[in-house]
């Protein structure tokens, strides 16, 4: 920067100017107008305006060298911004990009690319699909448009994305195994306990084809579906997944994926924890071998009469750490008792003819006063809705499981109490209410472990996290409905959802689990910078505790009042290390 003086008959006016290069041509622009001789002398209480101005410019240059300068940005109210040139860019993705590169997904993609003959950058495409799934879940075309709002512009076309999906589907298992191996370098993985669950995703179509088949939809939709089985480790991190046809029994999805984990992840010693829907005898026996074990939810209603009566009997209950027994009918409704978990256990002897080994299980039944009161309150609200429905019989149609209408039954009866087929009315079904009430507060698991009951129950208690992972993918990442048609592209779609889930879970853990998913995602979505001519970028977002924490864990900052182009290049480089 330098000082220039404009002289007129009435006064000398001082300006700070600097040289710039615009459109390949060198020019000058005014940085600051300092004022006339008189104005400077009066404002700064000096006698020599020129000497003061010269000293001021010297200080600006010295401060600029020390990177402590105030940069004055020239804006012109009568100058239009450039046509078709974005001014605002999202930089929230940089915090996801940091984890993407920590997982070495770029190297994984580079190794895959060596096996195929394509010209596009697979890592760039996969990264944009993942960032888009978290920050702007939408179609592949919309993801392409979203990529143009990021600070780093895409170098691929829409057709490249669809071609890349086919490659990603072929390498799906390899990518999962590499991700597990690489993730151990940045987070703790606890694979002694593996949680497994299965859900399904629907398509906005009516014709079934390939793996898109009609099945029992979790959301009761009359559309073709595909099934997704997911393994999660004890820390809540996704471990592996598979995709199968929608008309397949979900119980059959566990063993193939488990075999994949044992062979490609080189895991052999673990406990598989599942819910009742996946607890087939075949799955239990498969994990009753070698160093594998199982803990699975057991439906008390489906137990034989002998064990069901034992499970529901009122006496013989214990609490961990004590030999005292309790009768649950005699429990006082106190805060202390509401927080206790009572249990009893028995051994189920068995034999695995196929392997010629014993197949023994322990049935553990728990009772919680708090859980019993919760179930009663839920049923009370459902009965209230059922009573209201009696006033509007036309609303009573086919009853679904856990629907309040199960408490309503239709009877044919005349005014004299005689059965008459020509007439009917709806009444409250008290028999159903009484039948369900006997199970209030009870919960059961089966296991072949011989560990302490408290440890077994503690393991099973964390199973809710895998259900939360499915909720995140379905709701926050909008993984359904699916609009892709080819099976390989469908599988690649879920691969990107899985990677997005893993990256989000790692970020959540790095943030010490202090923030909700909506807080984290909305913060990343709102983190934008605005380009200011050739000077750099200024933040266009609110600095908060979350943004401070994000910068802290990532090792770079984007929240200075101005980030020069050179500094931004350094930030981009740090996000890829």
PDB file of C-alpha atoms in Angstrom, residues 13-303:
ATOM      1  CA  UNK A  13      -6.723  15.134  -0.155  1.00  0.00           C
ATOM      2  CA  UNK A  14      -4.891  12.020   1.022  1.00  0.00           C
ATOM      3  CA  UNK A  15      -5.687   8.430  -0.055  1.00  0.00           C
ATOM      4  CA  UNK A  16      -4.290   4.985   0.768  1.00  0.00           C
ATOM      5  CA  UNK A  17      -4.105   2.976  -2.462  1.00  0.00           C
ATOM      6  CA  UNK A  18      -2.732  -0.374  -3.527  1.00  0.00           C
ATOM      7  CA  UNK A  19      -1.934  -2.172  -6.746  1.00  0.00           C
ATOM      8  CA  UNK A  20      -4.207  -5.023  -7.839  1.00  0.00           C
ATOM      9  CA  UNK A  21      -4.487  -7.400 -10.747  1.00  0.00           C
ATOM     10  CA  UNK A  22      -7.943  -7.722 -12.260  1.00  0.00           C
ATOM     11  CA  UNK A  23      -8.788  -9.672 -15.419  1.00  0.00           C
ATOM     12  CA  UNK A  24      -5.072 -10.104 -16.100  1.00  0.00           C
ATOM     13  CA  UNK A  25      -4.380  -6.355 -16.000  1.00  0.00           C
ATOM     14  CA  UNK A  26      -2.632  -4.370 -13.293  1.00  0.00           C
ATOM     15  CA  UNK A  27      -4.529  -1.488 -11.785  1.00  0.00           C
ATOM     16  CA  UNK A  28      -4.895   0.519  -8.587  1.00  0.00           C
ATOM     17  CA  UNK A  29      -7.727   0.833  -6.138  1.00  0.00           C
ATOM     18  CA  UNK A  30      -8.449   3.065  -3.170  1.00  0.00           C
ATOM     19  CA  UNK A  31      -8.157   1.310   0.150  1.00  0.00           C
ATOM     20  CA  UNK A  32      -9.058   4.255   2.362  1.00  0.00           C
ATOM     21  CA  UNK A  33      -9.744   7.957   2.009  1.00  0.00           C
ATOM     22  CA  UNK A  34      -7.907   9.752   4.835  1.00  0.00           C
ATOM     23  CA  UNK A  35      -9.281  13.257   4.216  1.00  0.00           C
ATOM     24  CA  UNK A  36      -7.930  16.747   3.588  1.00  0.00           C
ATOM     25  CA  UNK A  37      -5.071  18.530   5.383  1.00  0.00           C
ATOM     26  CA  UNK A  38      -7.538  20.356   7.621  1.00  0.00           C
ATOM     27  CA  UNK A  39      -9.655  17.300   8.380  1.00  0.00           C
ATOM     28  CA  UNK A  40      -6.629  15.177   9.321  1.00  0.00           C
ATOM     29  CA  UNK A  41      -5.100  17.870  11.527  1.00  0.00           C
ATOM     30  CA  UNK A  42      -8.361  18.458  13.376  1.00  0.00           C
ATOM     31  CA  UNK A  43      -9.279  14.768  13.736  1.00  0.00           C
ATOM     32  CA  UNK A  44      -5.886  13.487  14.873  1.00  0.00           C
ATOM     33  CA  UNK A  45      -4.630  16.695  16.564  1.00  0.00           C
ATOM     34  CA  UNK A  46      -1.507  16.976  14.401  1.00  0.00           C
ATOM     35  CA  UNK A  47       0.137  19.907  12.608  1.00  0.00           C
ATOM     36  CA  UNK A  48       1.624  18.082   9.592  1.00  0.00           C
ATOM     37  CA  UNK A  49      -1.074  16.081   7.721  1.00  0.00           C
ATOM     38  CA  UNK A  50       1.368  14.657   5.173  1.00  0.00           C
ATOM     39  CA  UNK A  51       3.772  13.335   7.827  1.00  0.00           C
ATOM     40  CA  UNK A  52       0.905  11.751   9.743  1.00  0.00           C
ATOM     41  CA  UNK A  53      -0.513  10.137   6.590  1.00  0.00           C
ATOM     42  CA  UNK A  54       2.905   8.823   5.577  1.00  0.00           C
ATOM     43  CA  UNK A  55       3.417   7.320   9.026  1.00  0.00           C
ATOM     44  CA  UNK A  56      -0.110   5.813   8.938  1.00  0.00           C
ATOM     45  CA  UNK A  57       0.589   4.016   5.643  1.00  0.00           C
ATOM     46  CA  UNK A  58       3.904   2.720   6.971  1.00  0.00           C
ATOM     47  CA  UNK A  59       2.119   1.290  10.001  1.00  0.00           C
ATOM     48  CA  UNK A  60      -0.468  -0.394   7.764  1.00  0.00           C
ATOM     49  CA  UNK A  61       2.253  -2.040   5.711  1.00  0.00           C
ATOM     50  CA  UNK A  62       4.165  -3.127   8.796  1.00  0.00           C
ATOM     51  CA  UNK A  63       1.010  -4.505  10.387  1.00  0.00           C
ATOM     52  CA  UNK A  64       0.180  -6.349   7.174  1.00  0.00           C
ATOM     53  CA  UNK A  65       3.586  -8.010   7.231  1.00  0.00           C
ATOM     54  CA  UNK A  66       2.903  -9.215  10.757  1.00  0.00           C
ATOM     55  CA  UNK A  67      -0.532 -10.464   9.670  1.00  0.00           C
ATOM     56  CA  UNK A  68      -2.230  -8.122  12.119  1.00  0.00           C
ATOM     57  CA  UNK A  69      -3.534  -5.635   9.644  1.00  0.00           C
ATOM     58  CA  UNK A  70      -7.074  -4.473   9.174  1.00  0.00           C
ATOM     59  CA  UNK A  71      -8.034  -5.082   5.581  1.00  0.00           C
ATOM     60  CA  UNK A  72     -10.338  -2.473   4.151  1.00  0.00           C
ATOM     61  CA  UNK A  73     -12.543  -3.950   1.476  1.00  0.00           C
ATOM     62  CA  UNK A  74     -13.658  -1.642  -1.332  1.00  0.00           C
ATOM     63  CA  UNK A  75     -17.291  -2.027  -2.329  1.00  0.00           C
ATOM     64  CA  UNK A  76     -18.981   0.086  -4.936  1.00  0.00           C
ATOM     65  CA  UNK A  77     -22.738   0.667  -4.680  1.00  0.00           C
ATOM     66  CA  UNK A  78     -23.060   1.123  -8.438  1.00  0.00           C
ATOM     67  CA  UNK A  79     -21.034  -1.953  -9.485  1.00  0.00           C
ATOM     68  CA  UNK A  80     -22.880  -5.182 -10.327  1.00  0.00           C
ATOM     69  CA  UNK A  81     -21.544  -8.507  -9.155  1.00  0.00           C
ATOM     70  CA  UNK A  82     -20.202 -10.860 -11.830  1.00  0.00           C
ATOM     71  CA  UNK A  83     -22.735 -12.828 -13.853  1.00  0.00           C
ATOM     72  CA  UNK A  84     -23.189 -16.556 -12.974  1.00  0.00           C
ATOM     73  CA  UNK A  85     -20.512 -16.456 -10.305  1.00  0.00           C
ATOM     74  CA  UNK A  86     -21.420 -17.809  -6.856  1.00  0.00           C
ATOM     75  CA  UNK A  87     -20.631 -15.556  -3.917  1.00  0.00           C
ATOM     76  CA  UNK A  88     -21.574 -17.904  -1.058  1.00  0.00           C
ATOM     77  CA  UNK A  89     -20.215 -21.409  -0.392  1.00  0.00           C
ATOM     78  CA  UNK A  90     -20.848 -24.102   2.190  1.00  0.00           C
ATOM     79  CA  UNK A  91     -17.800 -25.065   4.264  1.00  0.00           C
ATOM     80  CA  UNK A  92     -19.594 -27.272   6.822  1.00  0.00           C
ATOM     81  CA  UNK A  93     -18.668 -30.258   4.695  1.00  0.00           C
ATOM     82  CA  UNK A  94     -14.978 -29.685   5.530  1.00  0.00           C
ATOM     83  CA  UNK A  95     -15.532 -31.211   8.977  1.00  0.00           C
ATOM     84  CA  UNK A  96     -16.991 -34.314   7.316  1.00  0.00           C
ATOM     85  CA  UNK A  97     -14.160 -34.280   4.785  1.00  0.00           C
ATOM     86  CA  UNK A  98     -11.650 -34.409   7.626  1.00  0.00           C
ATOM     87  CA  UNK A  99     -13.104 -37.759   8.770  1.00  0.00           C
ATOM     88  CA  UNK A 100     -13.516 -38.990   5.175  1.00  0.00           C
ATOM     89  CA  UNK A 101      -9.755 -38.651   4.689  1.00  0.00           C
ATOM     90  CA  UNK A 102      -8.932 -39.961   8.178  1.00  0.00           C
ATOM     91  CA  UNK A 103     -10.771 -43.140   7.146  1.00  0.00           C
ATOM     92  CA  UNK A 104      -8.545 -43.152   4.053  1.00  0.00           C
ATOM     93  CA  UNK A 105     -11.531 -43.456   1.772  1.00  0.00           C
ATOM     94  CA  UNK A 106      -9.588 -41.547  -0.853  1.00  0.00           C
ATOM     95  CA  UNK A 107      -6.904 -44.259  -0.840  1.00  0.00           C
ATOM     96  CA  UNK A 108      -9.547 -46.992  -0.923  1.00  0.00           C
ATOM     97  CA  UNK A 109     -11.088 -45.359  -3.993  1.00  0.00           C
ATOM     98  CA  UNK A 110      -7.688 -44.903  -5.647  1.00  0.00           C
ATOM     99  CA  UNK A 111      -6.928 -48.614  -5.216  1.00  0.00           C
ATOM    100  CA  UNK A 112     -10.305 -49.525  -6.692  1.00  0.00           C
ATOM    101  CA  UNK A 113      -9.713 -47.187  -9.629  1.00  0.00           C
ATOM    102  CA  UNK A 114      -6.555 -49.106 -10.539  1.00  0.00           C
ATOM    103  CA  UNK A 115      -8.721 -52.155 -11.277  1.00  0.00           C
ATOM    104  CA  UNK A 116     -11.081 -50.323 -13.627  1.00  0.00           C
ATOM    105  CA  UNK A 117     -10.713 -48.186 -16.708  1.00  0.00           C
ATOM    106  CA  UNK A 118     -12.592 -44.961 -16.010  1.00  0.00           C
ATOM    107  CA  UNK A 119     -11.623 -41.306 -16.178  1.00  0.00           C
ATOM    108  CA  UNK A 120     -13.667 -39.806 -13.324  1.00  0.00           C
ATOM    109  CA  UNK A 121     -12.407 -39.328  -9.751  1.00  0.00           C
ATOM    110  CA  UNK A 122     -14.174 -42.033  -7.708  1.00  0.00           C
ATOM    111  CA  UNK A 123     -13.104 -40.494  -4.391  1.00  0.00           C
ATOM    112  CA  UNK A 124     -14.527 -37.106  -5.328  1.00  0.00           C
ATOM    113  CA  UNK A 125     -17.852 -38.630  -6.382  1.00  0.00           C
ATOM    114  CA  UNK A 126     -18.165 -40.837  -3.291  1.00  0.00           C
ATOM    115  CA  UNK A 127     -17.284 -37.964  -0.970  1.00  0.00           C
ATOM    116  CA  UNK A 128     -19.949 -35.712  -2.524  1.00  0.00           C
ATOM    117  CA  UNK A 129     -22.545 -38.463  -2.267  1.00  0.00           C
ATOM    118  CA  UNK A 130     -21.694 -38.890   1.410  1.00  0.00           C
ATOM    119  CA  UNK A 131     -21.634 -35.158   2.229  1.00  0.00           C
ATOM    120  CA  UNK A 132     -24.889 -34.717   0.330  1.00  0.00           C
ATOM    121  CA  UNK A 133     -26.544 -37.600   2.207  1.00  0.00           C
ATOM    122  CA  UNK A 134     -25.810 -35.853   5.520  1.00  0.00           C
ATOM    123  CA  UNK A 135     -26.238 -32.187   4.599  1.00  0.00           C
ATOM    124  CA  UNK A 136     -28.679 -32.277   1.690  1.00  0.00           C
ATOM    125  CA  UNK A 137     -30.322 -35.713   1.325  1.00  0.00           C
ATOM    126  CA  UNK A 138     -31.923 -35.930  -2.106  1.00  0.00           C
ATOM    127  CA  UNK A 139     -31.670 -37.581  -5.505  1.00  0.00           C
ATOM    128  CA  UNK A 140     -28.380 -38.082  -7.296  1.00  0.00           C
ATOM    129  CA  UNK A 141     -29.195 -35.196  -9.630  1.00  0.00           C
ATOM    130  CA  UNK A 142     -29.904 -32.889  -6.691  1.00  0.00           C
ATOM    131  CA  UNK A 143     -26.682 -34.084  -5.079  1.00  0.00           C
ATOM    132  CA  UNK A 144     -24.864 -32.926  -8.206  1.00  0.00           C
ATOM    133  CA  UNK A 145     -26.433 -29.481  -7.807  1.00  0.00           C
ATOM    134  CA  UNK A 146     -25.596 -29.463  -4.097  1.00  0.00           C
ATOM    135  CA  UNK A 147     -21.938 -30.177  -4.904  1.00  0.00           C
ATOM    136  CA  UNK A 148     -21.805 -26.861  -6.757  1.00  0.00           C
ATOM    137  CA  UNK A 149     -22.633 -25.013  -3.528  1.00  0.00           C
ATOM    138  CA  UNK A 150     -19.514 -26.365  -1.795  1.00  0.00           C
ATOM    139  CA  UNK A 151     -16.311 -24.341  -1.679  1.00  0.00           C
ATOM    140  CA  UNK A 152     -14.519 -26.994  -3.760  1.00  0.00           C
ATOM    141  CA  UNK A 153     -16.375 -27.276  -7.033  1.00  0.00           C
ATOM    142  CA  UNK A 154     -17.070 -30.693  -8.623  1.00  0.00           C
ATOM    143  CA  UNK A 155     -15.077 -31.941 -11.585  1.00  0.00           C
ATOM    144  CA  UNK A 156     -17.489 -34.660 -12.655  1.00  0.00           C
ATOM    145  CA  UNK A 157     -20.780 -34.907 -14.508  1.00  0.00           C
ATOM    146  CA  UNK A 158     -24.089 -36.511 -13.552  1.00  0.00           C
ATOM    147  CA  UNK A 159     -23.498 -39.543 -15.778  1.00  0.00           C
ATOM    148  CA  UNK A 160     -20.221 -40.145 -13.930  1.00  0.00           C
ATOM    149  CA  UNK A 161     -22.167 -40.543 -10.683  1.00  0.00           C
ATOM    150  CA  UNK A 162     -24.349 -43.331 -12.093  1.00  0.00           C
ATOM    151  CA  UNK A 163     -21.325 -45.108 -13.551  1.00  0.00           C
ATOM    152  CA  UNK A 164     -19.530 -44.840 -10.207  1.00  0.00           C
ATOM    153  CA  UNK A 165     -22.504 -46.415  -8.395  1.00  0.00           C
ATOM    154  CA  UNK A 166     -22.032 -49.664 -10.303  1.00  0.00           C
ATOM    155  CA  UNK A 167     -18.362 -49.802  -9.332  1.00  0.00           C
ATOM    156  CA  UNK A 168     -19.107 -49.029  -5.695  1.00  0.00           C
ATOM    157  CA  UNK A 169     -21.672 -51.832  -5.569  1.00  0.00           C
ATOM    158  CA  UNK A 170     -19.129 -54.376  -6.849  1.00  0.00           C
ATOM    159  CA  UNK A 171     -16.595 -53.310  -4.228  1.00  0.00           C
ATOM    160  CA  UNK A 172     -19.104 -52.916  -1.386  1.00  0.00           C
ATOM    161  CA  UNK A 173     -17.712 -55.696   0.835  1.00  0.00           C
ATOM    162  CA  UNK A 174     -14.100 -54.654   0.280  1.00  0.00           C
ATOM    163  CA  UNK A 175     -14.895 -51.048   1.213  1.00  0.00           C
ATOM    164  CA  UNK A 176     -16.621 -52.135   4.436  1.00  0.00           C
ATOM    165  CA  UNK A 177     -13.672 -54.288   5.521  1.00  0.00           C
ATOM    166  CA  UNK A 178     -11.161 -51.501   4.781  1.00  0.00           C
ATOM    167  CA  UNK A 179     -13.302 -48.957   6.606  1.00  0.00           C
ATOM    168  CA  UNK A 180     -13.354 -51.122   9.726  1.00  0.00           C
ATOM    169  CA  UNK A 181      -9.588 -51.541   9.622  1.00  0.00           C
ATOM    170  CA  UNK A 182      -8.933 -47.826   9.044  1.00  0.00           C
ATOM    171  CA  UNK A 183     -11.478 -46.689  11.631  1.00  0.00           C
ATOM    172  CA  UNK A 184      -9.460 -48.368  14.388  1.00  0.00           C
ATOM    173  CA  UNK A 185      -6.812 -45.678  13.909  1.00  0.00           C
ATOM    174  CA  UNK A 186      -9.145 -42.822  14.835  1.00  0.00           C
ATOM    175  CA  UNK A 187     -11.692 -44.338  17.277  1.00  0.00           C
ATOM    176  CA  UNK A 188     -11.886 -47.231  19.696  1.00  0.00           C
ATOM    177  CA  UNK A 189     -13.703 -50.274  18.279  1.00  0.00           C
ATOM    178  CA  UNK A 190     -15.198 -52.744  20.764  1.00  0.00           C
ATOM    179  CA  UNK A 191     -16.108 -55.863  18.787  1.00  0.00           C
ATOM    180  CA  UNK A 192     -16.568 -58.209  21.733  1.00  0.00           C
ATOM    181  CA  UNK A 193     -20.298 -57.537  21.470  1.00  0.00           C
ATOM    182  CA  UNK A 194     -22.034 -57.082  18.111  1.00  0.00           C
ATOM    183  CA  UNK A 195     -25.613 -55.852  17.810  1.00  0.00           C
ATOM    184  CA  UNK A 196     -27.619 -56.933  14.784  1.00  0.00           C
ATOM    185  CA  UNK A 197     -30.940 -55.750  13.446  1.00  0.00           C
ATOM    186  CA  UNK A 198     -32.786 -55.719  10.152  1.00  0.00           C
ATOM    187  CA  UNK A 199     -35.166 -53.187   8.628  1.00  0.00           C
ATOM    188  CA  UNK A 200     -36.596 -52.466   5.183  1.00  0.00           C
ATOM    189  CA  UNK A 201     -36.895 -49.523   2.810  1.00  0.00           C
ATOM    190  CA  UNK A 202     -39.653 -48.899   0.312  1.00  0.00           C
ATOM    191  CA  UNK A 203     -39.757 -47.751  -3.330  1.00  0.00           C
ATOM    192  CA  UNK A 204     -42.307 -45.420  -4.917  1.00  0.00           C
ATOM    193  CA  UNK A 205     -43.209 -48.057  -7.498  1.00  0.00           C
ATOM    194  CA  UNK A 206     -45.719 -50.884  -7.799  1.00  0.00           C
ATOM    195  CA  UNK A 207     -43.870 -53.433  -9.926  1.00  0.00           C
ATOM    196  CA  UNK A 208     -41.435 -55.731  -8.141  1.00  0.00           C
ATOM    197  CA  UNK A 209     -38.149 -56.530  -9.840  1.00  0.00           C
ATOM    198  CA  UNK A 210     -34.740 -57.834  -8.798  1.00  0.00           C
ATOM    199  CA  UNK A 211     -34.229 -57.291  -5.075  1.00  0.00           C
ATOM    200  CA  UNK A 212     -37.231 -54.934  -5.013  1.00  0.00           C
ATOM    201  CA  UNK A 213     -39.899 -57.355  -3.807  1.00  0.00           C
ATOM    202  CA  UNK A 214     -43.166 -57.227  -1.899  1.00  0.00           C
ATOM    203  CA  UNK A 215     -42.716 -58.168   1.744  1.00  0.00           C
ATOM    204  CA  UNK A 216     -43.814 -57.217   5.230  1.00  0.00           C
ATOM    205  CA  UNK A 217     -43.061 -53.504   5.356  1.00  0.00           C
ATOM    206  CA  UNK A 218     -41.996 -52.035   8.699  1.00  0.00           C
ATOM    207  CA  UNK A 219     -43.965 -48.922   7.731  1.00  0.00           C
ATOM    208  CA  UNK A 220     -47.019 -50.851   6.479  1.00  0.00           C
ATOM    209  CA  UNK A 221     -46.685 -49.479   2.942  1.00  0.00           C
ATOM    210  CA  UNK A 222     -48.032 -51.363  -0.072  1.00  0.00           C
ATOM    211  CA  UNK A 223     -44.795 -50.955  -2.039  1.00  0.00           C
ATOM    212  CA  UNK A 224     -41.891 -53.226  -3.000  1.00  0.00           C
ATOM    213  CA  UNK A 225     -39.104 -53.161  -0.430  1.00  0.00           C
ATOM    214  CA  UNK A 226     -35.489 -54.203   0.123  1.00  0.00           C
ATOM    215  CA  UNK A 227     -34.047 -55.351   3.426  1.00  0.00           C
ATOM    216  CA  UNK A 228     -30.984 -53.965   5.168  1.00  0.00           C
ATOM    217  CA  UNK A 229     -29.190 -55.934   7.884  1.00  0.00           C
ATOM    218  CA  UNK A 230     -26.783 -53.935  10.046  1.00  0.00           C
ATOM    219  CA  UNK A 231     -24.131 -54.900  12.579  1.00  0.00           C
ATOM    220  CA  UNK A 232     -23.031 -52.373  15.216  1.00  0.00           C
ATOM    221  CA  UNK A 233     -20.244 -52.741  17.755  1.00  0.00           C
ATOM    222  CA  UNK A 234     -20.552 -52.049  21.477  1.00  0.00           C
ATOM    223  CA  UNK A 235     -19.420 -48.422  21.084  1.00  0.00           C
ATOM    224  CA  UNK A 236     -22.397 -47.700  18.818  1.00  0.00           C
ATOM    225  CA  UNK A 237     -20.313 -47.616  15.619  1.00  0.00           C
ATOM    226  CA  UNK A 238     -21.723 -49.335  12.513  1.00  0.00           C
ATOM    227  CA  UNK A 239     -19.599 -52.326  11.556  1.00  0.00           C
ATOM    228  CA  UNK A 240     -21.077 -53.945   8.436  1.00  0.00           C
ATOM    229  CA  UNK A 241     -24.299 -54.200   6.450  1.00  0.00           C
ATOM    230  CA  UNK A 242     -25.911 -56.202   3.693  1.00  0.00           C
ATOM    231  CA  UNK A 243     -28.855 -55.754   1.335  1.00  0.00           C
ATOM    232  CA  UNK A 244     -31.284 -58.549   0.466  1.00  0.00           C
ATOM    233  CA  UNK A 245     -34.586 -58.996  -1.356  1.00  0.00           C
ATOM    234  CA  UNK A 246     -37.691 -57.630   0.334  1.00  0.00           C
ATOM    235  CA  UNK A 247     -39.573 -60.930   0.256  1.00  0.00           C
ATOM    236  CA  UNK A 248     -36.868 -62.811   2.162  1.00  0.00           C
ATOM    237  CA  UNK A 249     -37.301 -63.877   5.777  1.00  0.00           C
ATOM    238  CA  UNK A 250     -35.230 -61.383   7.771  1.00  0.00           C
ATOM    239  CA  UNK A 251     -33.983 -64.159  10.051  1.00  0.00           C
ATOM    240  CA  UNK A 252     -32.003 -65.533   7.102  1.00  0.00           C
ATOM    241  CA  UNK A 253     -30.032 -62.272   6.730  1.00  0.00           C
ATOM    242  CA  UNK A 254     -27.912 -62.662   9.865  1.00  0.00           C
ATOM    243  CA  UNK A 255     -25.695 -65.675   9.145  1.00  0.00           C
ATOM    244  CA  UNK A 256     -24.391 -64.562   5.679  1.00  0.00           C
ATOM    245  CA  UNK A 257     -23.300 -61.156   7.015  1.00  0.00           C
ATOM    246  CA  UNK A 258     -21.815 -62.750  10.117  1.00  0.00           C
ATOM    247  CA  UNK A 259     -19.772 -65.102   7.927  1.00  0.00           C
ATOM    248  CA  UNK A 260     -18.569 -62.075   5.939  1.00  0.00           C
ATOM    249  CA  UNK A 261     -17.415 -60.379   9.141  1.00  0.00           C
ATOM    250  CA  UNK A 262     -15.565 -63.488  10.287  1.00  0.00           C
ATOM    251  CA  UNK A 263     -13.760 -63.919   6.971  1.00  0.00           C
ATOM    252  CA  UNK A 264     -13.075 -60.343   5.837  1.00  0.00           C
ATOM    253  CA  UNK A 265     -12.859 -58.588   9.214  1.00  0.00           C
ATOM    254  CA  UNK A 266     -10.985 -61.472  10.811  1.00  0.00           C
ATOM    255  CA  UNK A 267     -13.268 -61.499  13.865  1.00  0.00           C
ATOM    256  CA  UNK A 268     -14.049 -64.781  15.593  1.00  0.00           C
ATOM    257  CA  UNK A 269     -14.772 -64.047  19.260  1.00  0.00           C
ATOM    258  CA  UNK A 270     -17.932 -62.034  19.883  1.00  0.00           C
ATOM    259  CA  UNK A 271     -21.430 -62.040  21.352  1.00  0.00           C
ATOM    260  CA  UNK A 272     -24.284 -61.429  18.892  1.00  0.00           C
ATOM    261  CA  UNK A 273     -27.183 -59.490  20.409  1.00  0.00           C
ATOM    262  CA  UNK A 274     -30.510 -59.424  18.521  1.00  0.00           C
ATOM    263  CA  UNK A 275     -34.182 -58.771  19.064  1.00  0.00           C
ATOM    264  CA  UNK A 276     -36.897 -61.437  19.176  1.00  0.00           C
ATOM    265  CA  UNK A 277     -37.689 -61.171  15.465  1.00  0.00           C
ATOM    266  CA  UNK A 278     -34.208 -62.407  14.547  1.00  0.00           C
ATOM    267  CA  UNK A 279     -33.840 -65.032  17.274  1.00  0.00           C
ATOM    268  CA  UNK A 280     -34.523 -68.168  15.266  1.00  0.00           C
ATOM    269  CA  UNK A 281     -33.208 -71.469  16.624  1.00  0.00           C
ATOM    270  CA  UNK A 282     -30.914 -71.718  13.582  1.00  0.00           C
ATOM    271  CA  UNK A 283     -29.337 -68.333  14.362  1.00  0.00           C
ATOM    272  CA  UNK A 284     -28.885 -69.250  18.010  1.00  0.00           C
ATOM    273  CA  UNK A 285     -27.268 -72.574  17.153  1.00  0.00           C
ATOM    274  CA  UNK A 286     -24.935 -70.897  14.646  1.00  0.00           C
ATOM    275  CA  UNK A 287     -23.609 -68.717  17.469  1.00  0.00           C
ATOM    276  CA  UNK A 288     -23.373 -71.627  19.882  1.00  0.00           C
ATOM    277  CA  UNK A 289     -20.047 -72.654  18.419  1.00  0.00           C
ATOM    278  CA  UNK A 290     -16.369 -71.814  18.869  1.00  0.00           C
ATOM    279  CA  UNK A 291     -15.894 -68.483  20.610  1.00  0.00           C
ATOM    280  CA  UNK A 292     -19.242 -67.074  19.496  1.00  0.00           C
ATOM    281  CA  UNK A 293     -22.196 -66.543  21.819  1.00  0.00           C
ATOM    282  CA  UNK A 294     -25.616 -64.915  21.677  1.00  0.00           C
ATOM    283  CA  UNK A 295     -28.024 -62.814  23.685  1.00  0.00           C
ATOM    284  CA  UNK A 296     -31.461 -62.532  22.161  1.00  0.00           C
ATOM    285  CA  UNK A 297     -34.799 -61.114  23.239  1.00  0.00           C
ATOM    286  CA  UNK A 298     -37.333 -63.815  24.028  1.00  0.00           C
ATOM    287  CA  UNK A 299     -41.094 -63.354  23.677  1.00  0.00           C
ATOM    288  CA  UNK A 300     -42.728 -64.561  26.886  1.00  0.00           C
ATOM    289  CA  UNK A 301     -45.972 -65.131  25.000  1.00  0.00           C
ATOM    290  CA  UNK A 302     -44.232 -67.666  22.753  1.00  0.00           C
ATOM    291  CA  UNK A 303     -42.751 -69.707  25.593  1.00  0.00           C
TER     292      UNK A 303
END
